[in-house]
CSV table of C-alpha atoms in Angstrom, one decimal:
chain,number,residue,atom,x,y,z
A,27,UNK,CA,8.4,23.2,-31.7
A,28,UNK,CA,11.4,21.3,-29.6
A,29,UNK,CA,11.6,22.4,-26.0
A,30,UNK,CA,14.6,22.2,-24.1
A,31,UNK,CA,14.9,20.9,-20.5
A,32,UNK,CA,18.1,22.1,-19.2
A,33,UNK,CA,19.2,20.7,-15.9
A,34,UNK,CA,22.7,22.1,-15.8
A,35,UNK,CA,22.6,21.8,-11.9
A,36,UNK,CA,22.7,17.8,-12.0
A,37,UNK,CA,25.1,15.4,-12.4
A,38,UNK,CA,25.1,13.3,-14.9
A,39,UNK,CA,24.7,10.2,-12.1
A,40,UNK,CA,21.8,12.3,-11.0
A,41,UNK,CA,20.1,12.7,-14.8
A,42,UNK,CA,21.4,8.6,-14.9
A,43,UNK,CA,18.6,8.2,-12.3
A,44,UNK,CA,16.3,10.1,-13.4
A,45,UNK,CA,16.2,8.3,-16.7
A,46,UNK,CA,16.2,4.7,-14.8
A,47,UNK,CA,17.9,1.3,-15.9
A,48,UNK,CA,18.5,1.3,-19.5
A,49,UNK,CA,16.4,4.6,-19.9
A,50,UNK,CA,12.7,2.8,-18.7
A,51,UNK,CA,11.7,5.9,-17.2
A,52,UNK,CA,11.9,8.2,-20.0
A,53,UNK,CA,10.7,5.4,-22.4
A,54,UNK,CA,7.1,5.4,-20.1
A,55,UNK,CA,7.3,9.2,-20.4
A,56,UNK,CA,7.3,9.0,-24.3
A,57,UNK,CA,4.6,6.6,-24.4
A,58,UNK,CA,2.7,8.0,-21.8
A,59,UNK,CA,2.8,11.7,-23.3
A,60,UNK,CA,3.1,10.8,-27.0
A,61,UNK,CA,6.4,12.9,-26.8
A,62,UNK,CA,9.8,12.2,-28.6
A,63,UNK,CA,12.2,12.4,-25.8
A,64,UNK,CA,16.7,12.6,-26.4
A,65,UNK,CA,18.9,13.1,-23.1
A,66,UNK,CA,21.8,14.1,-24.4
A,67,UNK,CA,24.1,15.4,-21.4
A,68,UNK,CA,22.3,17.8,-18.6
A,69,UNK,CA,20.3,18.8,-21.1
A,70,UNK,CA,16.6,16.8,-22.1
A,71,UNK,CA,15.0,17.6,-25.4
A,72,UNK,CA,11.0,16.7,-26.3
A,73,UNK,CA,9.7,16.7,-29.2
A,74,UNK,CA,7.2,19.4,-28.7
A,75,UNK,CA,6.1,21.6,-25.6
A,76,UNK,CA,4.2,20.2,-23.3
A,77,UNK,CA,3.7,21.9,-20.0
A,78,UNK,CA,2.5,18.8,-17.5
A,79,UNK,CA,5.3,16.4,-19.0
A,80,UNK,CA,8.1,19.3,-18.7
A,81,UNK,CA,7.0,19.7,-14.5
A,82,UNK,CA,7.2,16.1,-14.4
A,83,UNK,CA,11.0,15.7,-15.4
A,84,UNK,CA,11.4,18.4,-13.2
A,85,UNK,CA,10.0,17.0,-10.0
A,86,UNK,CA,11.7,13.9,-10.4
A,87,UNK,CA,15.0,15.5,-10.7
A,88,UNK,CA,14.6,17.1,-7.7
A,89,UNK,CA,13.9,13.5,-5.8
A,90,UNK,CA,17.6,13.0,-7.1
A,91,UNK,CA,18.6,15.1,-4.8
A,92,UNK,CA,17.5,12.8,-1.9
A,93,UNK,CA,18.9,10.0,-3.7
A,94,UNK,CA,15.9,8.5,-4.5
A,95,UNK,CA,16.3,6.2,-7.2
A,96,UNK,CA,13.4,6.6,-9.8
A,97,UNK,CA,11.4,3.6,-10.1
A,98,UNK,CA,9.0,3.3,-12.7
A,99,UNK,CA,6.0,3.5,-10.0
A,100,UNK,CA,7.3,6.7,-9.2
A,101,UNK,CA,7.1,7.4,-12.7
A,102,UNK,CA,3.7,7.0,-12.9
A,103,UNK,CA,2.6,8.2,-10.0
A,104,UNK,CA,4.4,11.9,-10.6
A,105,UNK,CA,2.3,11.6,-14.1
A,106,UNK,CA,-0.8,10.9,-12.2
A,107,UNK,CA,-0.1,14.2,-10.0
A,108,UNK,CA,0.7,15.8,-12.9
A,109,UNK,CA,-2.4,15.5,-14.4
A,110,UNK,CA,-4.4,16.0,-11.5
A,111,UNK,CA,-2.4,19.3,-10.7
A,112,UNK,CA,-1.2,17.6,-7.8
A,113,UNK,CA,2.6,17.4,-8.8
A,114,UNK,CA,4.0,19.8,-5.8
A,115,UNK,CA,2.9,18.0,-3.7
A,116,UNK,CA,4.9,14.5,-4.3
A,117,UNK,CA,8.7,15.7,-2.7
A,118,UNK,CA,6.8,15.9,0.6
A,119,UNK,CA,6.6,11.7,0.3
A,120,UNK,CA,10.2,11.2,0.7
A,121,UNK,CA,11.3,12.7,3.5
A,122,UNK,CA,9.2,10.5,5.0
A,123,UNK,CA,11.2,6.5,5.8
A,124,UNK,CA,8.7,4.2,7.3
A,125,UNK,CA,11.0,1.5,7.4
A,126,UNK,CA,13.9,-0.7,5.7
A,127,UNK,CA,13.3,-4.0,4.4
A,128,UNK,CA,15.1,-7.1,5.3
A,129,UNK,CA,17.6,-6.7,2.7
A,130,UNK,CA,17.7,-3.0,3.4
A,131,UNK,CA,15.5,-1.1,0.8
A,132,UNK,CA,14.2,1.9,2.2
A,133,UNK,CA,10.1,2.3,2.4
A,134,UNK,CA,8.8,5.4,1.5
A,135,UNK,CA,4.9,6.8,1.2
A,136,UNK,CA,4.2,6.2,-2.1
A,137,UNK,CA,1.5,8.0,-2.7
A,138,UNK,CA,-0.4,10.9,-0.5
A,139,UNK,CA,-2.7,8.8,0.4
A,140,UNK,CA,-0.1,6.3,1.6
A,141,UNK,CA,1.0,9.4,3.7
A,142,UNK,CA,-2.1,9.9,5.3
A,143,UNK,CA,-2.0,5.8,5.8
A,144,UNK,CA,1.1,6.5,7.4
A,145,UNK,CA,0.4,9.3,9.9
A,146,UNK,CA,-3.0,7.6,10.9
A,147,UNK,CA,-1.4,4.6,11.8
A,148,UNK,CA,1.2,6.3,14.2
A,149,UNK,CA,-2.0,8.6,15.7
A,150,UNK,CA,-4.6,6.2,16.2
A,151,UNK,CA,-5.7,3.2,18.0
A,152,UNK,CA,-7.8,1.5,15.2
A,153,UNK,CA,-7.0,2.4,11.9
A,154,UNK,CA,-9.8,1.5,9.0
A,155,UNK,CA,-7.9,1.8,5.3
A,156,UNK,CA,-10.4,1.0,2.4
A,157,UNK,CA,-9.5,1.1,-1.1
A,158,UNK,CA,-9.0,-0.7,-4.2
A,159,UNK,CA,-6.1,-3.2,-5.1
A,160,UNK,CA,-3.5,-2.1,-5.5
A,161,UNK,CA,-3.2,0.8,-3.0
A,162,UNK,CA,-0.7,-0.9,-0.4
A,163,UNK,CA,-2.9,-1.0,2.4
A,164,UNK,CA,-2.3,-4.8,3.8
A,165,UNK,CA,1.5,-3.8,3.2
A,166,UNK,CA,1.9,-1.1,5.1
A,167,UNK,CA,0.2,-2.3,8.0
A,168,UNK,CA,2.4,-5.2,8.0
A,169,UNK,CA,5.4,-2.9,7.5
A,170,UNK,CA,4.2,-1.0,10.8
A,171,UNK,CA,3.1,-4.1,12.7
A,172,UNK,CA,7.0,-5.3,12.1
A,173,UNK,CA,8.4,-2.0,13.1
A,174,UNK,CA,6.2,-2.3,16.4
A,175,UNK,CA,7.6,-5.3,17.3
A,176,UNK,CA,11.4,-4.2,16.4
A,177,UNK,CA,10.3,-1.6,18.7
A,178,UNK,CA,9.0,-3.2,21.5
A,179,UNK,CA,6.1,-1.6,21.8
A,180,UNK,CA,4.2,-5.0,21.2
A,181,UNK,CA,4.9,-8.5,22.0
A,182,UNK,CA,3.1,-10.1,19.0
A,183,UNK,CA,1.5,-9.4,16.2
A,184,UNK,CA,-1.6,-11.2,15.1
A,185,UNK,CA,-2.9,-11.4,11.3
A,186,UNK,CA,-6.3,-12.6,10.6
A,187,UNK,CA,-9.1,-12.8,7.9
A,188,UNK,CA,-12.5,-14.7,7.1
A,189,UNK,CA,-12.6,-17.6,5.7
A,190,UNK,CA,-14.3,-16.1,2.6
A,191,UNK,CA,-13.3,-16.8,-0.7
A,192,UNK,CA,-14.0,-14.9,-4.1
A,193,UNK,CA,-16.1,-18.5,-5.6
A,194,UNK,CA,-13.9,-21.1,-4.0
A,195,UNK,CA,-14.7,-23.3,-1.5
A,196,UNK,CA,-12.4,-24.1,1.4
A,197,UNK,CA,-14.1,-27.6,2.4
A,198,UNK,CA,-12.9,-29.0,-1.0
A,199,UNK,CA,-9.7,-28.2,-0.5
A,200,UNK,CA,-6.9,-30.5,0.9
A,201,UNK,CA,-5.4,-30.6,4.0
A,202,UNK,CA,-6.2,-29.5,7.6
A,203,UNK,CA,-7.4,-25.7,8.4
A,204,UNK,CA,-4.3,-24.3,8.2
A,205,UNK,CA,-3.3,-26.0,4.8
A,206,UNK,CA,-6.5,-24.6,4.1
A,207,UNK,CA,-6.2,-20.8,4.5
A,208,UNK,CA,-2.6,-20.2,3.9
A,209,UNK,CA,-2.9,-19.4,0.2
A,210,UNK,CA,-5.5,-16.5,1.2
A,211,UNK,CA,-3.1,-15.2,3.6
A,212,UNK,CA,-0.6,-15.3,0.8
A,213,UNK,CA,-0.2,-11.2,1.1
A,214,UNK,CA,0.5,-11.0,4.5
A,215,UNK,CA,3.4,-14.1,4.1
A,216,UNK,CA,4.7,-11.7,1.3
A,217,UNK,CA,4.7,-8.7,3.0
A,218,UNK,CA,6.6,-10.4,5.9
A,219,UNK,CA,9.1,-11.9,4.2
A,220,UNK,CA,9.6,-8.2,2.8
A,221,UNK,CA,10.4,-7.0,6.0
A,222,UNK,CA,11.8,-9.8,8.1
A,223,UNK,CA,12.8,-12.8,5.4
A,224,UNK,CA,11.3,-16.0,5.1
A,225,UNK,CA,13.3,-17.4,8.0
A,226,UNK,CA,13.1,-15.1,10.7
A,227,UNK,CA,9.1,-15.1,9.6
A,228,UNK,CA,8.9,-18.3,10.2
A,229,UNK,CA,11.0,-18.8,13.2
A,230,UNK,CA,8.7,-15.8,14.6
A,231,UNK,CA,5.4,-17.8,13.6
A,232,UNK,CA,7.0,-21.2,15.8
A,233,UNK,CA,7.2,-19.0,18.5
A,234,UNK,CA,4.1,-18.0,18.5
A,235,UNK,CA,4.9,-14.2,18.2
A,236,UNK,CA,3.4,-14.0,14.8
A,237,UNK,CA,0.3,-15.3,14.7
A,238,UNK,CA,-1.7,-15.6,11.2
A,239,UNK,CA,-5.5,-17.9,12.0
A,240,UNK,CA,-8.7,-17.3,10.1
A,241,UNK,CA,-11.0,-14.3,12.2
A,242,UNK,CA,-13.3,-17.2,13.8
A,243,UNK,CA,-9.8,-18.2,16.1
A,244,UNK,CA,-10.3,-14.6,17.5
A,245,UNK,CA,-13.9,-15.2,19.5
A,246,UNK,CA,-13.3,-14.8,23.0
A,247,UNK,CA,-10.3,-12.9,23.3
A,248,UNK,CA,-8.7,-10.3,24.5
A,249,UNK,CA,-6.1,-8.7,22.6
A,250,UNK,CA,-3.2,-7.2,24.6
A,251,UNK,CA,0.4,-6.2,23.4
A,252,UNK,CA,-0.4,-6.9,20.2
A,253,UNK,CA,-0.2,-5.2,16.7
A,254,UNK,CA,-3.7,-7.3,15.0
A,255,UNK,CA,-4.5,-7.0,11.3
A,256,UNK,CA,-7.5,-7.8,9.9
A,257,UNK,CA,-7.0,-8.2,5.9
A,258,UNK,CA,-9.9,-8.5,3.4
A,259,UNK,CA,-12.7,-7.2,6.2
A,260,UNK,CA,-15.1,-6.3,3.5
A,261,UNK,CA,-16.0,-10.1,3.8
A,262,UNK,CA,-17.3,-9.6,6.7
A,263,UNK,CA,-20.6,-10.0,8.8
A,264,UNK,CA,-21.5,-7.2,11.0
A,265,UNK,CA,-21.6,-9.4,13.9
A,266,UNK,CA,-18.1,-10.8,13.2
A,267,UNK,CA,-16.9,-7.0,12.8
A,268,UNK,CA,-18.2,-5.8,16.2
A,269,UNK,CA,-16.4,-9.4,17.9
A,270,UNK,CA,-12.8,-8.3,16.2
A,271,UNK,CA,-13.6,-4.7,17.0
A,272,UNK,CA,-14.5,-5.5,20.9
A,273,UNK,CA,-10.8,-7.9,21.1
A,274,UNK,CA,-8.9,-4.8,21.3
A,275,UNK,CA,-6.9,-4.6,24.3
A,276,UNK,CA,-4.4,-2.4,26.7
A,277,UNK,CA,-1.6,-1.2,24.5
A,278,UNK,CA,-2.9,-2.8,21.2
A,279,UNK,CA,-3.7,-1.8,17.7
A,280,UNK,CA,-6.0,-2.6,15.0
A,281,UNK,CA,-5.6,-2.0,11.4
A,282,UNK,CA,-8.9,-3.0,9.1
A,283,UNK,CA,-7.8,-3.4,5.8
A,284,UNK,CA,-10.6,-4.0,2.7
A,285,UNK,CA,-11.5,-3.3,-0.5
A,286,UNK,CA,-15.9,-2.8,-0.3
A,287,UNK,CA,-15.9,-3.6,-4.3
A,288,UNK,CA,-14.9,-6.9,-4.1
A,289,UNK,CA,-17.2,-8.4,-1.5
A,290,UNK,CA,-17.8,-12.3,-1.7
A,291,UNK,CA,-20.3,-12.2,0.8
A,292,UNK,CA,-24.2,-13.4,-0.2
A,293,UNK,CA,-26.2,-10.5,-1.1
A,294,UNK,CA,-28.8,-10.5,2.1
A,295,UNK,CA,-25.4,-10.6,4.7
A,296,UNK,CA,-25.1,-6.9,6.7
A,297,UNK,CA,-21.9,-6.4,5.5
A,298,UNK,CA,-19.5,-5.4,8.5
A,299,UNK,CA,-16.7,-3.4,6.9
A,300,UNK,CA,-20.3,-0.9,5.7
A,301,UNK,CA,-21.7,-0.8,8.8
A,302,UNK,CA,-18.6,0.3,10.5
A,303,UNK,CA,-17.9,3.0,8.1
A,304,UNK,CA,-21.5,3.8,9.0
A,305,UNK,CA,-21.6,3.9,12.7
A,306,UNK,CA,-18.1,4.4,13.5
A,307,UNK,CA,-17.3,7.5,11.9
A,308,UNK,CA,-16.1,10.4,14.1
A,309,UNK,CA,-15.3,8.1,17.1
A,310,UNK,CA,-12.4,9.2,19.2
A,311,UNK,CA,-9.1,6.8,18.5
A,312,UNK,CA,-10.7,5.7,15.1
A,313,UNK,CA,-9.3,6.9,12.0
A,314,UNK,CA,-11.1,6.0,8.3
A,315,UNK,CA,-8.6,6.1,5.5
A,316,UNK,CA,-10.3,6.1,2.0
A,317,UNK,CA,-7.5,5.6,-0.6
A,318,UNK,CA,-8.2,5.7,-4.6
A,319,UNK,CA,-7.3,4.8,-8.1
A,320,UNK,CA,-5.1,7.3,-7.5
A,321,UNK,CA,-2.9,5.4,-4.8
A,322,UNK,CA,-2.7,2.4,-7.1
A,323,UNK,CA,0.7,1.2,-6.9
A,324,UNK,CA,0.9,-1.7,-9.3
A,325,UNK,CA,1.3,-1.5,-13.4
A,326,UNK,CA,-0.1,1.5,-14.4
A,327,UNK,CA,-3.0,-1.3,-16.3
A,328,UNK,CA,-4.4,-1.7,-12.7
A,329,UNK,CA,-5.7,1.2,-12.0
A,330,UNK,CA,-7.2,1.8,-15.7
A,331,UNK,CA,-9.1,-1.1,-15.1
A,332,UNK,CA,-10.2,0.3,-11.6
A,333,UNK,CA,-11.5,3.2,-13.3
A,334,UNK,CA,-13.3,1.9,-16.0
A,335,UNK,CA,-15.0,-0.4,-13.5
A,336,UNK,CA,-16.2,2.6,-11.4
A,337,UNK,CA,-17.5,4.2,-14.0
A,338,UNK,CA,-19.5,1.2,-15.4
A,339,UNK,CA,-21.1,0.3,-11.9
């Protein structure tokens, strides 16, 4: 039978976002749930009943009413909460604003496990954050390394990596070091640019205030004032892990960042990002972060195939 979903206390600007540019919202609803859906008005008529897809539209009205305009992520995220009886819990994400980009998008928690991202990196020195693609974690801790800075609270910021590659080999490639590595520090370019443009970035990395080097560049220091980022730390060894780890200096963070199901290392290494997660657990001004499928940000594709992996291991 045809349900009715009568939101009489919305505007019609208000039901305008909910239904997104050219009604792409409630065109991934219909495919998503299988479910006829006509807006005409205040009013939102399905096809049949349908419990889950009815809180849904509900829920993301209500974000309307902190403006929030209704991207397709959120979309299918609020289906994924949905599903997962998890739905009340997704209003809580946006009274959270982590930051603006440069052209002055505001940066919410996407997901709750973003929040939990979020609220371990402003509580704890070292923050580890290990998930699948997908789940944001290199972005955000760019996004709070940038608002550190803005902030004063550091001097510099400092983004590294190994020099492992999924198959590739670096000494074939052309160029000197730098040449070299730059396209596997791709991510953390993007995500400044993001938040500062590509000409403040870059102006920033002259100075010598943003520093991006491979992890070997970071033997023998001592990391002070400084907001450091190590990005893909699932490639590495367990004696490169504890020389990052034992950098950290006065008034410095660390954020580890890596995916442990995409590890390029050869078989016999003792993998580093592992061992941490081992040993470190429970240590006083170290917080783990384990985000899921769940926190998967990107086309809704991405994390089907991250299922369907897991469940084929």
């Amino acid at each position: 039978m045809e349900k009715v979903i009568q939101l009489s206390d919305y505007s019609l600007d208000a039901i305008q976002l909910l239904c997104g540019p050219s009604d792409e919202n409630i065109a991934l609803l219909e495919d998503e749930f299988e479910n006829a859906i006509n807006v005409r008005g205040t009013d939102i008529y399905l096809d049949h009943s349908d419990p889950v897809l009815e809180k849904v539209i509900q829920v993301l009205a209500k974000l309307t009413k902190k403006d929030v305009r209704i991207s397709k992520r959120d979309v299918v995220y609020a289906i994924k909460l949905g599903r997962n009886g998890k739905l009340d819990e997704m209003d809580s994400l946006f009274d959270i604003h982590i930051a603006r980009t440069s052209h002055g998008k505001i940066i919410y928690p996407k997901t709750m496990g973003q929040l939990e991202y979020y609220h371990s990196l402003k509580d704890h020195d070292v923050v580890f954050a290990i998930g699948p693609a997908g789940t944001g974690k290199t972005y955000l801790s760019v996004v709070f390394a940038v608002q550190a800075l803005k902030n004063h609270e550091v001097q510099k910021i400092i983004l590294t990596r190994p020099a492992v590659e999924a198959g590739e080999n670096l000494g074939f490639l052309p160029g000197d070091l730098k040449e070299k590595i730059d396209p596997y520090l791709r991510p953390l370019y993007d995500a400044l640019y993001d938040m500062l443009g590509a000409e403040n970035t870059e102006k920033l990395i002259e100075k010598g205030i943003i520093e991006i080097a491979p992890l070997a560049y970071m033997r023998g220091r001592t990391l002070e004032d400084a907001y450091v980022i190590l990005d893909e730390a699932q490639n590495t060894t367990d004696n490169q892990m504890k020389m990052f780890l034992t950098r950290l200096g006065f008034n410095s963070k660390m954020c580890i960042t890596g995916d442990i199901t995409q590890i390029d290392l050869p078989k016999q290494t003792t993998n580093g990002l592992k061992h941490a997660m081992k040993i470190l657990d429970g240590v006083k001004g170290i917080s783990f972060v384990y985000l899921t499928a769940l926190d998967v940000v990107r086309h809704p594709v991405v994390a089907r195939i991250i299922e369907k992996y897991d469940m084929n291991k």
